[in-house]
Structures are given as structure tokens and as C-alpha cells.
Amino acid sequence: MNSENENYQPRNTAKKGSFAERKSRLGNTLSGLGKLPPQAVDLEEAVLGALMVEKDALSTVIDILKTDTFYKDAHQKIFEAIFNLFQKSSPIDLLTVTAELRKMGALEMVGGAYYITQLTDRVVSAANIEYHARIISQKYIQRELIKISTEIINNAYEDTADIFDLLDTAEKSLFDIAQNNLRRDTRKMDDIMREAVNNLEQLRDRTDSLTGVPSGFTALDRITSGWQPSDLVIIAARPAMGKTAFVLTCARNAAVLHDKPVAVFSLEMSSVQLVNRLISGETEIEQEKLKKGTLADHEWTQLHSRIGKLTEAPLLIDDTPALNVFEFRAKCRRLKAQYDIQMVIVDYLQLMHGKAEGKGGGNREQEIGSISRALKSVAKELSIPVLALSQLSRAVESRPGASKRPMLSDLRESGSIEQDADMVLFLYRPEYYGMTEDEEGRPTAGVGEVIIAKNRHGETTIVPLKFVGKYVKFQDLEEDFSSGSFGKNPAMNEENPFSAGMMPSSEFGNMGGIITRSSRMNDMDDEAPF
């Protein structure tokens, strides 16, 4: 008997629980029934009705809504019919939408003509259609995030899933949602004008003329005013011409001299190799000695005394091999958020991959085009300059004549590079081809040229620099105010306004600070000299 009472008492107690306990049990039971996806069906009905009530309503929301944005299948079909009429420039109203749905064979599926009539009865005007459309879009984004998250969770439980493929897929899916749904609104002229005037007022108060990230080369910065935000700068040259040395010098100058955080993505060399080059340039110890470790005692002292600033510089190096554009974009966003990077360098473009799986595949020219567009997209999104190195085709080597200066047509694998770039710079060293003198008879030993072949914001010109091979770096040509024989524009035969106060030393003959040539590069034949 006692045993029966003991068994009975717990069951009786469970039934007599407090209201809060019974409510909690009921809530748990209901929660087990599942969850509804984020939706706003009533607003979908209101928006569709408004689109059929006012003829210009679709123009207001055409960049916010698409067929998949709607939750109900019937609403998707109705919007598809409305969009079809819009594309054909046909009137959009109750009758035309009903006729289009009948033509599509979807009228009965959406609820018939009666349901279409009900939609128009729900609204009086389209006054709030944009606000309602944005809410519908937000619900769609929430559903997509849930869908992607579920797929990621399911794939993460699979032991056979490659973790890097999983990360790439997740990043690509999230980026696609943002890219396809989060668009910037069109800005009115008065708003843009205020921003432009404010920028001009800030520039007026500056003590220097640099508006972007300085390259550290006086003559080059006079032309560019620094590497500009949102610009894609392509720096191209033949192998061993000094591309990496040039961008590393730019990165060092920006980070050490101006405290600008710079990210370097090296797909060709390891981070230690890059740092060894930086150490060589900073300490002026030959690269060969650093490679072999054969430093004299005084050079060890020299090394430790000069690398202090370089050690503290805000330089970030990523040497991930076979980097793809999705990884690149994600890393740049994280570096911008964490370190507020002001410039990105990619060494070099042809070693990147355009697909998430890291495999080239398909048409390589199209892939290079997608990579260059992605680099430009990152530059614009983060409002920073992106400097990308690129290889040149062998057409430079086979060109007849003494001049081997590259041209835009020499860019390797894709014309999209030239199209997407805001600036295209070529590096050229005559002594690379065994030339001891240039066309004017000036010695070329130790002289490198930065050829600005495309400049969306200014002139095309040639800026000579000093190349110090044993330290693997570029630097300004020494000033020599006593020499006044140079400064003529070879193409225009007029005074070069940039040459004053920038003459080189006698070591480089009469070579001037800047050589300006007319911007006829796109019209030149391959056989024509630059």
C-alpha cells in the first residue's frame, strides 16, 4: 500500500504544479513544434496591390525587390508577371497582371482573378511602398542567412568536408547576399556637393599637397598626390625588373615615414624573404650577405641599430599561396576593421585565383578579368588604394628596335586589367637589356623608369628613379641644382614644369626628375617606340 502511495504522489504533484510551471511546460511543448521562417506576408500583399494601383510604383522598388524576395510562391508568380509587363513597357494594373498570369499558366495557382482583386482592395495608394519593400527585403535576407547557416552547420558535421572549401563557400555565400541586396541609395547633388566642399576645405588646411598614401618618391608623388583611395593601381614589368622591390619600397615609405598601416599579400615569396629584402634596404647591407648570413661584426651592429623603426612599422604581410579573391576580400575586410589598413599590395595578380575552390579552370582570360574587378571592388568598398603587380607578355622582348619600353598592349592575359585599373605603371630599366646609354646618350647605369601609361586622374609621364640593386630598393634621384641642361619634354619640346629643383647628380648624367611624354600610348603600334 505504501508502495502504491509513493508511486501515486509524484504523479499527483506534477499535475498540481504552479501556474508558472504549467506555463513553462506548455511553452516547451509549443517550441518543439518548430519555427516559422521570417516573413511579412501582409506587407507582400500590400506591395503587390500598390504596384497594380499606381503605374509608377514599380520604379520606386525595382532595385529593392526581386522574385525570390517574396515568401509565398503565389506572390513570387504575381511579381514575376508584373516584372514581365514592366520589361515590355506595358501598363501594370489589375487586368494586365491577370492576363499575364493567365498567359504564364499560373493564374489558378496564385488564387485566380478573385485573389488579384483582393490585393488591390487592400491599399489606397503606394505612398509607403518603399518602406514596406525594404522590410520584405530584410525578411528575405534573414531567411537566406538561416538557409546558409543551416547548410554550413550540416556541412561542418561531415567528416569528409574540406575545411578550407567550407570557409570559402561560407564567405562567398555571405558576400553574395550583401552584394545582391545591400545597395547604396542614389545621393542628391546638394549632399554630394557639401561633402566635396568639405574635402576641399580640409585639403586647403594641409601643409603638403598629398591627398593619398605617399609613395615616398618625390617626383612620383607630385604627379599622383599619393596613391588615392578607391584606386586600383596596376604595376607591371618583365620578370626581375624590380616590381617587388618597388612596391616594398612604397610600403616601407608609407609605413615607416608616414605611419600608414599597409597590408602586403605575397603569393610568390615567403614573408621572411620579403622581410630580408626590407632589412637590406633599411640597413644598406647587401642582399647576398643577408641570404648567406656572412655579416661582419660592424654589419651586425649596423643591422640592429637600423631595424628599430622597421620593426615598429605597421606593416602586415600575408604569404598565403594560391590566394583566391574570396579569401582576399575577407582578409582585407578583417584587416581594415582590426588595423585600419590604408593600402593593400598584391604580389602578384596572375598568381591569384578567381574561384573559391582555388582552381583556375575555364577561360583564364575571363578569370583574370574577374580578379581585376574584385581588386577594384575591394579598393572601392574599403576606400583604400590597391596596388597589384602584374606580369607583361614576351612581346616586349621580341619588339624590334632599341627601345624595350612596355606599352598597354603588353599587359598579360587580359584587357580587363587595363580597363579596371585607375592607373597603370610600367617599370623599365634599360641596363636590364644591356643598354648602357639611352636615346639621348645619357648613361643608364642604376636608373629605373616608372612609366605612367594610364592615369585616370592626371597626365601620363615618365618618372626616373635610382635603382640600387645590391640593396634591392628604389629611391629618388639625387638633386643637382647646378645642372640646367635637362628639363625639356621629349614629346612636346617644351619646358618640363616638374623638372625644376629635381635634377640628378652627375653620377646619372643629365637625367631629369620627370620626363613627360604625350599620352599617345593607346594609338601606338607594337613596333613604334614609346
Coordinates of C-alpha atoms in Angstrom, one line a residue:
M1 CA 0.0 0.0 0.0
N2 CA 2.8 2.4 0.9
S3 CA 4.4 1.5 -2.4
E4 CA 1.3 2.5 -4.3
N5 CA 1.0 5.8 -2.4
E6 CA 4.6 6.6 -3.2
N7 CA 4.0 5.9 -6.8
Y8 CA 0.8 7.9 -6.9
Q9 CA 2.1 11.0 -5.1
P10 CA 4.6 12.2 -7.7
R11 CA 2.0 11.9 -10.5
N12 CA -0.5 13.9 -8.4
T13 CA 2.1 16.6 -7.6
A14 CA 3.1 17.0 -11.2
K15 CA -0.5 17.8 -12.1
K16 CA -0.8 20.3 -9.2
G17 CA 2.2 22.4 -10.2
S18 CA 2.1 26.2 -10.1
F19 CA 0.8 28.3 -13.0
A20 CA 4.3 29.3 -13.9
E21 CA 5.4 25.7 -14.0
R22 CA 2.5 24.7 -16.2
K23 CA 3.1 27.6 -18.5
S24 CA 6.7 26.7 -18.8
R25 CA 5.8 23.1 -19.7
L26 CA 3.3 24.4 -22.3
G27 CA 5.9 26.7 -23.8
N28 CA 8.4 24.0 -24.1
T29 CA 5.8 21.8 -25.8
L30 CA 4.9 24.5 -28.3
S31 CA 8.5 25.4 -29.0
G32 CA 9.0 21.8 -30.0
L33 CA 6.6 22.3 -32.9
G34 CA 9.2 24.3 -34.9
K35 CA 9.7 27.8 -36.0
L36 CA 8.3 29.8 -38.9
P37 CA 10.8 31.5 -41.2
P38 CA 11.0 35.3 -41.1
Q39 CA 8.2 36.7 -43.3
A40 CA 5.9 39.6 -43.8
V41 CA 3.0 38.2 -45.9
D42 CA 0.7 41.1 -45.2
L43 CA 3.2 43.6 -46.4
E44 CA 3.8 41.5 -49.5
E45 CA 0.1 41.7 -50.3
A46 CA 0.1 45.5 -49.7
V47 CA 3.2 46.0 -52.0
L48 CA 1.7 43.8 -54.8
G49 CA -1.6 45.7 -54.5
A50 CA 0.2 49.0 -54.7
L51 CA 2.1 48.0 -57.8
M52 CA -1.2 47.4 -59.5
V53 CA -2.8 50.6 -58.2
E54 CA -0.2 53.1 -59.3
K55 CA 1.7 52.8 -62.6
D56 CA 5.0 54.4 -61.4
A57 CA 5.2 52.4 -58.1
L58 CA 7.5 49.7 -59.6
S59 CA 10.2 52.2 -60.4
T60 CA 10.5 53.0 -56.7
V61 CA 11.2 49.5 -55.6
I62 CA 12.7 47.9 -58.7
D63 CA 16.2 47.9 -57.2
I64 CA 15.0 46.5 -53.8
L65 CA 12.7 43.6 -54.8
K66 CA 13.2 40.6 -57.0
T67 CA 11.1 37.5 -57.5
D68 CA 12.8 35.4 -54.8
T69 CA 12.4 38.2 -52.2
F70 CA 8.7 37.2 -51.7
Y71 CA 7.9 34.5 -49.2
K72 CA 4.8 33.0 -50.8
D73 CA 5.1 31.2 -54.1
A74 CA 1.9 32.8 -55.3
H75 CA 3.4 36.3 -54.6
Q76 CA 6.5 35.3 -56.5
K77 CA 4.5 34.5 -59.5
I78 CA 2.5 37.7 -59.3
F79 CA 5.6 39.8 -59.0
E80 CA 7.1 37.9 -62.0
A81 CA 4.1 38.8 -64.1
I82 CA 4.4 42.5 -63.0
F83 CA 8.1 42.5 -63.9
N84 CA 7.4 40.9 -67.3
L85 CA 5.0 43.7 -68.1
F86 CA 7.5 46.3 -66.9
Q87 CA 10.2 44.9 -69.2
K88 CA 7.7 45.1 -72.2
S89 CA 6.8 48.7 -71.2
S90 CA 3.2 47.5 -70.9
P91 CA 0.7 49.1 -68.4
I92 CA 0.6 47.4 -65.0
D93 CA -2.9 47.1 -63.5
L94 CA -5.4 44.5 -62.3
L95 CA -6.4 43.5 -65.8
T96 CA -3.0 43.3 -67.4
V97 CA -1.5 41.4 -64.5
T98 CA -4.4 38.9 -64.6
A99 CA -3.9 38.4 -68.3
E100 CA -0.1 38.0 -67.9
L101 CA -0.6 35.3 -65.2
R102 CA -3.1 33.5 -67.5
K103 CA -0.5 33.6 -70.3
M104 CA 2.1 32.2 -67.9
G105 CA -0.4 29.4 -66.9
A106 CA -0.2 30.5 -63.2
L107 CA -3.5 32.3 -62.7
E108 CA -5.2 29.4 -60.9
M109 CA -2.0 28.6 -58.9
V110 CA -2.0 32.1 -57.3
G111 CA -5.7 32.0 -56.4
G112 CA -7.4 33.2 -59.5
A113 CA -8.6 36.6 -60.6
Y114 CA -10.5 37.0 -57.3
Y115 CA -7.2 36.9 -55.3
I116 CA -5.7 39.5 -57.6
T117 CA -8.7 41.7 -57.0
Q118 CA -8.4 41.3 -53.2
L119 CA -4.8 42.5 -53.4
T120 CA -5.8 45.8 -55.0
D121 CA -8.6 46.3 -52.4
R122 CA -6.0 46.2 -49.6
V123 CA -4.3 49.5 -50.5
V124 CA -5.4 53.0 -51.4
S125 CA -2.0 54.4 -52.6
A126 CA 1.6 53.5 -52.9
A127 CA 2.8 56.2 -50.5
N128 CA 4.7 53.8 -48.2
I129 CA 5.7 51.2 -50.8
E130 CA 9.4 51.8 -50.4
Y131 CA 9.4 51.4 -46.7
H132 CA 7.3 48.2 -47.0
A133 CA 9.6 46.8 -49.7
R134 CA 12.7 47.3 -47.5
I135 CA 11.0 45.3 -44.7
I136 CA 10.2 42.5 -47.2
S137 CA 13.8 42.5 -48.3
Q138 CA 15.1 42.3 -44.7
K139 CA 12.9 39.3 -44.1
Y140 CA 14.3 37.7 -47.3
I141 CA 17.9 38.4 -46.1
Q142 CA 17.1 36.8 -42.7
R143 CA 15.7 33.7 -44.5
E144 CA 18.8 33.5 -46.7
L145 CA 21.1 33.8 -43.6
I146 CA 19.2 31.0 -41.9
K147 CA 19.4 28.8 -45.0
I148 CA 23.2 29.4 -45.4
S149 CA 23.8 28.9 -41.7
T150 CA 21.9 25.6 -41.8
E151 CA 24.0 24.4 -44.8
I152 CA 27.2 25.4 -43.1
I153 CA 26.2 23.5 -39.9
N154 CA 25.3 20.4 -41.9
N155 CA 28.5 20.5 -43.9
A156 CA 30.6 21.1 -40.8
Y157 CA 29.3 17.9 -39.3
E158 CA 30.6 16.0 -42.4
D159 CA 34.0 14.4 -41.7
T160 CA 34.8 14.4 -45.4
A161 CA 34.3 18.1 -45.8
D162 CA 37.4 20.2 -46.6
I163 CA 37.5 23.0 -44.0
F164 CA 39.0 25.5 -46.4
D165 CA 36.4 24.8 -49.1
L166 CA 33.8 25.2 -46.3
L167 CA 35.2 28.5 -45.3
D168 CA 35.4 29.7 -48.9
T169 CA 31.8 28.7 -49.6
A170 CA 30.5 30.4 -46.4
E171 CA 32.3 33.6 -47.2
K172 CA 31.2 33.6 -50.8
S173 CA 27.5 32.9 -49.8
L174 CA 27.5 35.7 -47.3
F175 CA 29.2 38.1 -49.7
D176 CA 26.7 37.3 -52.4
I177 CA 23.8 38.2 -50.1
A178 CA 25.4 41.6 -49.3
Q179 CA 26.3 42.2 -52.9
N180 CA 22.9 41.4 -54.3
N181 CA 20.7 43.0 -51.7
L182 CA 22.5 45.8 -49.9
R183 CA 22.8 48.6 -52.5
R184 CA 23.7 52.2 -51.8
D185 CA 20.9 54.8 -52.4
T186 CA 21.3 57.4 -55.0
R187 CA 22.5 60.7 -53.5
K188 CA 21.3 64.1 -54.2
M189 CA 23.6 66.7 -55.7
D190 CA 23.4 69.1 -52.6
D191 CA 24.6 66.3 -50.3
I192 CA 27.5 65.3 -52.6
M193 CA 28.4 69.0 -53.1
R194 CA 28.7 69.6 -49.3
E195 CA 31.0 66.6 -49.0
A196 CA 33.1 67.7 -51.9
V197 CA 33.5 71.3 -50.5
N198 CA 34.3 69.9 -47.0
N199 CA 37.1 67.8 -48.6
L200 CA 38.4 70.9 -50.4
E201 CA 38.5 72.9 -47.2
Q202 CA 40.4 70.1 -45.5
L203 CA 42.9 70.0 -48.3
R204 CA 43.3 73.8 -48.0
D205 CA 44.5 73.4 -44.4
R206 CA 47.1 70.7 -45.3
T207 CA 50.7 71.7 -45.2
D208 CA 51.6 69.3 -48.1
S209 CA 49.9 68.5 -51.4
L210 CA 49.5 64.8 -50.7
T211 CA 45.9 63.6 -50.7
G212 CA 46.5 59.9 -50.7
V213 CA 49.1 57.4 -49.3
P214 CA 52.6 58.7 -50.1
S215 CA 54.8 56.5 -52.2
G216 CA 57.9 58.2 -50.8
F217 CA 59.2 59.2 -54.2
T218 CA 59.1 63.0 -54.5
A219 CA 58.6 63.2 -58.3
L220 CA 56.0 60.4 -58.4
D221 CA 54.0 61.9 -55.5
R222 CA 54.0 65.3 -57.4
I223 CA 52.1 63.6 -60.2
T224 CA 49.8 61.3 -58.2
S225 CA 49.4 63.3 -54.9
G226 CA 49.9 59.9 -53.4
W227 CA 48.1 56.6 -54.0
Q228 CA 44.4 57.7 -54.0
P229 CA 41.6 56.0 -52.0
S230 CA 39.4 53.6 -54.1
D231 CA 42.1 53.4 -56.9
L232 CA 43.3 50.2 -58.4
V233 CA 46.9 50.7 -59.4
I234 CA 48.5 48.1 -61.7
I235 CA 52.3 48.0 -61.6
A236 CA 53.6 45.8 -64.5
A237 CA 57.0 44.8 -65.7
R238 CA 59.0 41.8 -67.1
P239 CA 60.5 39.4 -64.5
A240 CA 63.4 40.6 -62.5
M241 CA 62.8 44.2 -63.4
G242 CA 62.2 45.2 -59.8
K243 CA 58.4 45.1 -59.3
T244 CA 58.6 43.6 -55.8
A245 CA 61.5 46.0 -54.8
F246 CA 59.4 49.0 -56.0
V247 CA 56.2 48.1 -54.0
L248 CA 58.2 47.1 -51.0
T249 CA 59.9 50.4 -51.0
C250 CA 56.5 52.1 -51.3
A251 CA 55.1 50.0 -48.4
R252 CA 58.2 50.8 -46.3
N253 CA 57.9 54.6 -47.0
A254 CA 54.2 54.7 -46.2
A255 CA 54.5 52.6 -43.0
V256 CA 57.9 53.9 -41.6
L257 CA 57.9 57.5 -42.7
H258 CA 54.1 58.2 -42.5
D259 CA 52.8 55.6 -40.1
K260 CA 50.2 54.3 -42.6
P261 CA 49.2 50.7 -42.0
V262 CA 49.9 48.7 -45.1
A263 CA 49.0 45.1 -45.9
V264 CA 51.1 43.1 -48.3
F265 CA 49.8 39.9 -49.9
S266 CA 52.8 37.9 -51.2
L267 CA 51.8 35.0 -53.4
E268 CA 55.3 34.5 -54.8
M269 CA 57.7 35.0 -51.9
S270 CA 57.6 34.0 -48.2
S271 CA 57.2 36.6 -45.5
V272 CA 60.7 36.0 -44.3
Q273 CA 62.1 36.6 -47.8
L274 CA 60.2 39.9 -48.1
V275 CA 61.4 41.0 -44.6
N276 CA 65.0 40.2 -45.6
R277 CA 64.6 42.5 -48.6
L278 CA 63.2 45.2 -46.4
I279 CA 66.1 44.7 -44.0
S280 CA 68.6 45.0 -46.8
G281 CA 67.1 48.3 -48.0
E282 CA 66.8 49.7 -44.5
T283 CA 70.3 48.8 -43.2
E284 CA 72.0 49.0 -46.6
I285 CA 73.6 45.6 -46.1
E286 CA 73.9 43.6 -49.3
Q287 CA 71.1 41.1 -50.0
E288 CA 73.7 38.4 -50.7
K289 CA 75.2 38.8 -47.3
L290 CA 71.8 38.5 -45.6
K291 CA 71.0 35.5 -47.6
K292 CA 74.2 33.7 -46.6
G293 CA 74.5 35.2 -43.1
T294 CA 78.0 36.3 -43.8
L295 CA 77.9 39.6 -41.9
A296 CA 80.9 41.3 -40.4
D297 CA 80.8 42.4 -36.8
H298 CA 80.2 46.1 -37.7
E299 CA 77.4 45.0 -40.0
W300 CA 75.6 43.1 -37.2
T301 CA 75.8 46.3 -35.2
Q302 CA 74.6 48.3 -38.2
L303 CA 71.7 45.9 -38.6
H304 CA 70.5 46.1 -35.0
S305 CA 70.8 49.8 -34.9
R306 CA 68.8 50.5 -38.0
I307 CA 65.9 48.0 -37.9
G308 CA 64.2 49.6 -35.0
K309 CA 61.8 51.8 -37.0
L310 CA 61.1 48.9 -39.4
T311 CA 60.3 46.6 -36.5
E312 CA 57.7 49.0 -35.1
A313 CA 56.2 49.9 -38.6
P314 CA 52.5 49.0 -39.2
L315 CA 53.4 46.6 -41.9
L316 CA 51.3 43.4 -42.3
I317 CA 52.4 40.5 -44.5
D318 CA 50.3 37.6 -45.7
D319 CA 52.1 35.0 -47.7
T320 CA 49.2 32.6 -48.3
P321 CA 49.9 30.8 -51.6
A322 CA 47.3 30.5 -54.3
L323 CA 45.1 33.1 -52.7
N324 CA 41.6 33.4 -54.2
V325 CA 39.5 36.5 -54.5
F326 CA 37.1 35.5 -51.8
E327 CA 39.8 34.9 -49.2
F328 CA 41.5 38.1 -50.3
R329 CA 38.3 40.1 -49.8
A330 CA 37.5 38.6 -46.4
K331 CA 41.1 39.2 -45.2
C332 CA 41.1 42.8 -46.3
R333 CA 37.8 43.4 -44.5
R334 CA 39.2 41.9 -41.3
L335 CA 42.5 43.9 -41.6
K336 CA 40.6 47.1 -42.2
A337 CA 38.4 46.5 -39.1
Q338 CA 41.3 45.4 -36.9
Y339 CA 44.2 47.6 -38.1
D340 CA 42.5 50.3 -40.3
I341 CA 44.9 49.5 -43.2
Q342 CA 45.4 52.4 -45.6
M343 CA 46.8 50.5 -48.5
V344 CA 46.9 46.9 -49.9
I345 CA 49.7 45.4 -52.1
V346 CA 49.2 42.2 -54.1
D347 CA 52.3 40.4 -55.5
Y348 CA 51.2 39.4 -58.0
L349 CA 47.9 39.3 -59.8
Q350 CA 48.5 36.3 -62.1
L351 CA 49.1 34.0 -59.1
M352 CA 45.6 34.7 -57.7
H353 CA 42.6 32.5 -58.4
G354 CA 39.2 33.8 -59.2
K355 CA 37.2 30.8 -57.9
A356 CA 36.6 29.8 -54.3
E357 CA 38.0 26.3 -54.7
G358 CA 41.3 27.7 -55.7
K359 CA 41.3 26.1 -59.1
G360 CA 41.7 28.0 -62.3
G361 CA 39.6 26.1 -64.8
G362 CA 37.7 27.6 -67.7
N363 CA 38.9 30.6 -69.6
R364 CA 42.0 32.1 -67.9
E365 CA 41.5 35.5 -69.5
Q366 CA 38.0 35.7 -68.0
E367 CA 39.3 34.6 -64.7
I368 CA 42.0 37.3 -64.7
G369 CA 39.2 39.8 -65.6
S370 CA 37.1 38.7 -62.6
I371 CA 40.2 39.0 -60.4
S372 CA 40.9 42.6 -61.5
R373 CA 37.3 43.5 -61.0
A374 CA 37.4 42.0 -57.5
L375 CA 40.5 44.0 -56.6
K376 CA 38.8 47.2 -57.8
S377 CA 35.7 46.3 -55.8
V378 CA 37.8 45.9 -52.6
A379 CA 39.5 49.2 -53.3
K380 CA 36.2 51.0 -53.6
E381 CA 34.5 49.2 -50.8
L382 CA 37.2 49.9 -48.2
S383 CA 38.2 53.3 -49.8
I384 CA 41.9 52.4 -49.9
P385 CA 44.3 52.1 -52.8
V386 CA 45.1 48.6 -54.0
L387 CA 48.5 48.2 -55.7
A388 CA 48.6 45.0 -57.8
L389 CA 51.7 43.7 -59.6
S390 CA 51.3 42.1 -63.0
Q391 CA 53.4 40.3 -65.5
L392 CA 54.0 41.6 -69.0
S393 CA 53.8 39.4 -72.2
R394 CA 57.0 38.4 -74.1
A395 CA 56.1 40.8 -76.8
V396 CA 58.4 43.3 -75.1
E397 CA 61.4 41.1 -75.7
S398 CA 60.6 40.5 -79.3
R399 CA 59.9 44.1 -80.2
P400 CA 62.3 45.3 -82.9
G401 CA 64.4 48.4 -82.3
A402 CA 66.5 49.6 -79.4
S403 CA 63.6 50.7 -77.1
K404 CA 62.0 48.0 -75.0
R405 CA 59.7 50.3 -73.1
P406 CA 56.4 48.5 -72.4
M407 CA 53.0 49.6 -73.6
L408 CA 49.4 48.9 -72.5
S409 CA 49.1 46.3 -75.1
D410 CA 51.8 44.3 -73.4
L411 CA 49.7 43.6 -70.3
R412 CA 49.5 39.8 -70.0
E413 CA 46.3 37.7 -70.4
S414 CA 43.6 40.2 -70.1
G415 CA 42.5 43.6 -71.5
S416 CA 40.3 43.8 -68.4
I417 CA 43.3 44.8 -66.3
E418 CA 43.7 47.9 -68.3
Q419 CA 40.0 48.6 -68.2
D420 CA 39.6 48.2 -64.5
A421 CA 42.8 50.0 -63.4
D422 CA 42.7 53.6 -62.5
M423 CA 46.5 53.8 -63.0
V424 CA 48.8 51.5 -65.0
L425 CA 52.5 51.9 -64.2
F426 CA 55.3 50.1 -66.0
L427 CA 58.8 49.6 -64.6
Y428 CA 61.7 49.8 -67.1
R429 CA 65.4 49.6 -66.6
P430 CA 67.5 50.0 -69.8
E431 CA 70.5 48.2 -68.3
Y432 CA 68.3 45.1 -67.9
Y433 CA 68.6 44.8 -71.7
G434 CA 72.3 45.6 -71.8
M435 CA 71.8 49.2 -72.8
T436 CA 74.5 51.5 -71.4
E437 CA 73.1 54.7 -72.8
D438 CA 69.6 55.9 -73.6
E439 CA 68.4 57.6 -76.9
E440 CA 69.9 60.9 -75.8
G441 CA 73.3 59.4 -75.0
R442 CA 72.9 59.6 -71.2
P443 CA 74.2 56.7 -69.0
T444 CA 71.6 54.3 -67.8
A445 CA 73.5 52.5 -65.1
G446 CA 71.4 52.4 -61.9
V447 CA 68.5 54.2 -63.5
G448 CA 64.9 52.9 -63.5
E449 CA 61.9 54.4 -65.1
V450 CA 58.3 54.5 -63.7
I451 CA 56.2 54.9 -66.8
I452 CA 52.7 56.1 -66.0
A453 CA 50.9 54.7 -69.0
K454 CA 47.4 55.2 -67.8
N455 CA 46.2 57.8 -65.3
R456 CA 42.5 58.3 -64.9
H457 CA 43.1 61.4 -62.7
G458 CA 46.0 63.1 -64.4
E459 CA 48.8 63.0 -67.0
T460 CA 50.8 60.2 -68.4
T461 CA 54.5 60.7 -67.9
I462 CA 57.8 59.0 -67.1
V463 CA 59.4 59.4 -63.7
P464 CA 63.1 58.3 -63.4
L465 CA 64.3 56.8 -60.1
K466 CA 67.5 55.3 -58.8
F467 CA 67.6 51.5 -58.6
V468 CA 70.1 50.2 -56.0
G469 CA 70.3 46.5 -57.0
K470 CA 72.5 45.3 -54.1
Y471 CA 70.1 46.6 -51.6
V472 CA 67.0 45.7 -53.7
K473 CA 65.3 49.0 -53.5
F474 CA 64.4 52.2 -55.4
Q475 CA 65.0 55.7 -54.3
D476 CA 64.8 59.3 -55.5
L477 CA 67.5 60.5 -57.9
E478 CA 69.8 62.9 -56.1
E479 CA 69.1 66.6 -56.6
D480 CA 71.6 68.7 -58.5
F481 CA 70.5 72.3 -58.8
S482 CA 73.7 73.3 -60.8
S483 CA 72.7 71.2 -63.8
G484 CA 70.2 73.0 -66.0
S485 CA 70.6 71.2 -69.3
F486 CA 67.7 68.9 -68.8
G487 CA 64.0 69.6 -68.4
K488 CA 62.8 69.5 -72.0
N489 CA 59.7 67.5 -72.8
P490 CA 60.8 65.0 -75.4
A491 CA 57.3 64.7 -76.9
M492 CA 56.1 68.3 -76.6
N493 CA 59.5 70.0 -76.9
E494 CA 58.6 72.5 -74.1
E495 CA 59.8 73.2 -70.6
N496 CA 59.0 70.4 -68.2
P497 CA 57.3 72.2 -65.2
F498 CA 58.2 69.3 -62.9
S499 CA 62.0 69.3 -63.5
A500 CA 62.9 72.4 -61.5
G501 CA 64.8 71.5 -58.4
M502 CA 64.8 67.8 -59.2
M503 CA 67.9 67.4 -61.4
P504 CA 70.0 64.3 -60.7
S505 CA 73.6 64.2 -59.7
S506 CA 76.5 63.9 -62.2
E507 CA 76.5 60.2 -61.5
F508 CA 73.5 59.9 -63.7
G509 CA 74.5 62.5 -66.3
N510 CA 71.8 65.0 -67.2
M511 CA 68.9 62.7 -66.4
G512 CA 66.0 64.8 -65.1
G513 CA 63.4 64.4 -62.3
I514 CA 60.5 63.7 -64.6
I515 CA 60.2 63.0 -68.3
T516 CA 56.8 64.0 -69.7
R517 CA 55.6 62.4 -72.9
S518 CA 52.4 62.9 -74.8
S519 CA 49.5 60.5 -74.0
R520 CA 49.6 58.6 -77.3
M521 CA 50.2 55.2 -75.9
N522 CA 46.9 53.6 -76.9
D523 CA 47.4 54.7 -80.5
M524 CA 50.9 53.3 -80.9
D525 CA 51.8 50.2 -83.0
D526 CA 53.8 47.5 -81.3
E527 CA 56.7 48.4 -83.5
A528 CA 56.6 52.1 -82.5
P529 CA 59.0 53.3 -79.8
F530 CA 57.4 54.6 -76.6

